[in-house]
Amino acid sequence: MATQFLKSLLFLSTLTLTISAEYTGFVGTLDPKSIGIKHKKTLSHFRFYWHEVFTGENPTAVRIIPSLPKYNTTTFFGTLGVYDNALTVGPEAYSKVVGKAEGLFASTSQTQVDILQIFNFALTQGKYNGSTITFAGRMSQSEKVSSIF
């Protein structure tokens, strides 16, 4: 459940834009015209990798409230968890850390696997050191496309 969501999130966060961009490490500048924005705006393109550990001595994602017994093997309804995951420049665990993904997830449906996600990307390097990007959204395994804003 949460693993599938987080794998999906990792996949989505590693996708790169195929439009013109000035790439400088994990953040670049986009040409607004290349994505259909006609008036002057500054856009930034972030690309980093989400590293999550569920087991071992130092897990970075943990379940803090288990699901209700009735839903334990179907939808995991009632499960609540938190995470504090590294964001790195590359896919390797030893890549330079440029921030953290900190947040919580909750299984919110009694009939299907739906997960509410609320999390921050707390950036710790470069031009955006000290900045935070906040996301909230619903991920459903029954949907082909999900969005988090």
Coordinates of C-alpha atoms in Angstrom, one line a residue:
M1 CA 0.0 0.0 0.0
A2 CA 2.3 2.7 1.2
T3 CA 5.2 1.0 -0.6
Q4 CA 3.4 1.1 -3.9
F5 CA 2.5 4.8 -3.4
L6 CA 6.1 5.7 -2.5
K7 CA 7.5 3.7 -5.5
S8 CA 5.1 5.7 -7.7
L9 CA 6.2 8.9 -6.1
L10 CA 9.8 8.0 -6.6
F11 CA 9.2 7.2 -10.2
L12 CA 7.3 10.4 -10.8
S13 CA 9.9 12.5 -9.0
T14 CA 12.7 11.0 -11.2
L15 CA 11.0 11.8 -14.5
T16 CA 12.7 14.6 -16.4
L17 CA 11.1 17.2 -18.5
T18 CA 11.9 17.0 -22.2
I19 CA 11.6 20.7 -22.7
S20 CA 14.4 23.2 -22.8
A21 CA 16.0 23.8 -19.4
E22 CA 19.2 25.1 -18.0
Y23 CA 20.3 22.3 -15.7
T24 CA 22.5 23.1 -12.7
G25 CA 22.5 20.2 -10.3
F26 CA 19.1 19.4 -8.9
V27 CA 17.4 22.7 -10.0
G28 CA 17.3 24.4 -13.3
T29 CA 15.4 27.2 -15.1
L30 CA 12.7 26.6 -17.6
D31 CA 11.8 28.7 -20.6
P32 CA 8.1 29.6 -19.9
K33 CA 7.3 29.7 -23.6
S34 CA 8.4 26.0 -23.9
I35 CA 5.4 25.0 -21.8
G36 CA 2.9 27.5 -23.1
I37 CA 3.2 30.3 -20.6
K38 CA 3.2 33.6 -22.6
H39 CA 3.7 36.2 -19.8
K40 CA 6.9 36.7 -17.9
K41 CA 7.4 34.3 -15.0
T42 CA 10.3 32.6 -13.4
L43 CA 10.0 28.8 -13.4
S44 CA 12.3 26.3 -11.7
H45 CA 12.7 22.7 -12.5
F46 CA 13.7 20.4 -9.5
R47 CA 15.0 16.9 -10.0
F48 CA 16.1 14.8 -7.1
Y49 CA 15.8 11.2 -5.9
W50 CA 13.7 10.1 -2.9
H51 CA 15.4 7.5 -0.6
E52 CA 13.2 5.5 1.8
V53 CA 14.1 2.8 4.2
F54 CA 11.3 0.7 5.8
T55 CA 13.4 -1.8 7.7
G56 CA 16.6 -2.2 9.6
E57 CA 18.1 -0.2 12.5
N58 CA 17.4 3.2 11.1
P59 CA 14.2 3.2 9.0
T60 CA 13.2 6.5 7.5
A61 CA 9.5 5.6 7.1
V62 CA 7.5 4.0 9.9
R63 CA 3.9 3.1 10.5
I64 CA 2.8 4.7 13.8
I65 CA -0.8 3.5 13.9
P66 CA -1.7 0.1 12.3
S67 CA -4.8 -0.4 10.3
L68 CA -8.0 -1.6 11.9
P69 CA -8.1 -5.4 12.1
K70 CA -11.2 -5.6 9.9
Y71 CA -9.2 -3.9 7.0
N72 CA -5.7 -5.2 7.7
T73 CA -5.5 -7.3 4.6
T74 CA -7.8 -5.4 2.2
T75 CA -7.4 -1.6 2.2
F76 CA -5.2 -1.0 5.3
F77 CA -7.9 1.6 6.4
G78 CA -6.7 3.6 9.4
T79 CA -3.0 3.1 8.9
L80 CA -1.0 6.2 9.7
G81 CA 2.7 6.6 9.1
V82 CA 5.5 9.2 8.9
Y83 CA 8.7 9.5 7.0
D84 CA 11.9 11.6 7.0
N85 CA 13.6 10.6 3.7
A86 CA 16.7 11.9 2.1
L87 CA 16.5 13.7 -1.3
T88 CA 19.7 13.3 -3.3
V89 CA 21.1 14.5 -6.6
G90 CA 21.6 11.0 -7.9
P91 CA 19.8 7.6 -7.6
E92 CA 22.6 6.2 -5.4
A93 CA 22.1 6.3 -1.6
Y94 CA 25.5 7.8 -1.2
S95 CA 24.7 10.7 -3.6
K96 CA 24.9 14.3 -2.3
V97 CA 21.9 15.0 -0.1
V98 CA 20.1 18.2 -1.1
G99 CA 17.1 18.1 1.2
K100 CA 14.6 15.9 3.0
A101 CA 11.1 14.7 2.3
E102 CA 9.2 14.9 5.6
G103 CA 5.6 14.1 6.0
L104 CA 2.8 11.7 6.8
F105 CA 0.6 9.2 5.0
A106 CA -2.8 7.8 5.9
S107 CA -4.9 5.0 4.4
T108 CA -8.3 6.7 4.1
S109 CA -10.7 4.4 2.3
Q110 CA -12.6 1.4 3.5
T111 CA -13.2 0.0 0.0
Q112 CA -10.0 0.5 -1.9
V113 CA -6.3 1.4 -1.3
D114 CA -6.3 5.2 -1.2
I115 CA -3.6 7.1 0.6
L116 CA -3.6 10.7 1.8
Q117 CA -0.1 12.3 1.6
I118 CA 1.0 15.5 3.2
F119 CA 4.7 16.3 3.0
N120 CA 7.4 18.9 2.6
F121 CA 10.5 18.9 0.6
A122 CA 12.9 20.8 2.9
L123 CA 15.8 21.9 0.7
T124 CA 19.2 22.2 2.3
Q125 CA 21.6 23.0 -0.5
G126 CA 22.2 25.6 -3.2
K127 CA 20.1 28.6 -4.2
Y128 CA 17.0 27.3 -2.5
N129 CA 18.7 26.3 0.8
G130 CA 16.1 26.8 3.6
S131 CA 13.2 26.7 1.2
T132 CA 10.2 24.3 1.6
I133 CA 7.9 23.0 -1.0
T134 CA 4.6 21.6 0.5
F135 CA 2.5 18.9 -1.1
A136 CA -0.9 17.4 -0.3
G137 CA -2.9 15.0 -2.2
R138 CA -4.6 11.6 -2.7
M139 CA -3.0 8.6 -4.3
S140 CA -5.3 5.8 -5.4
Q141 CA -4.1 2.4 -6.7
S142 CA -7.3 2.3 -8.8
E143 CA -6.4 5.4 -10.8
K144 CA -3.9 5.3 -13.6
V145 CA -2.8 8.9 -13.0
S146 CA -2.6 10.7 -9.6
S147 CA -1.7 14.3 -8.8
I148 CA -0.3 15.8 -5.7
F149 CA -0.2 19.6 -5.3

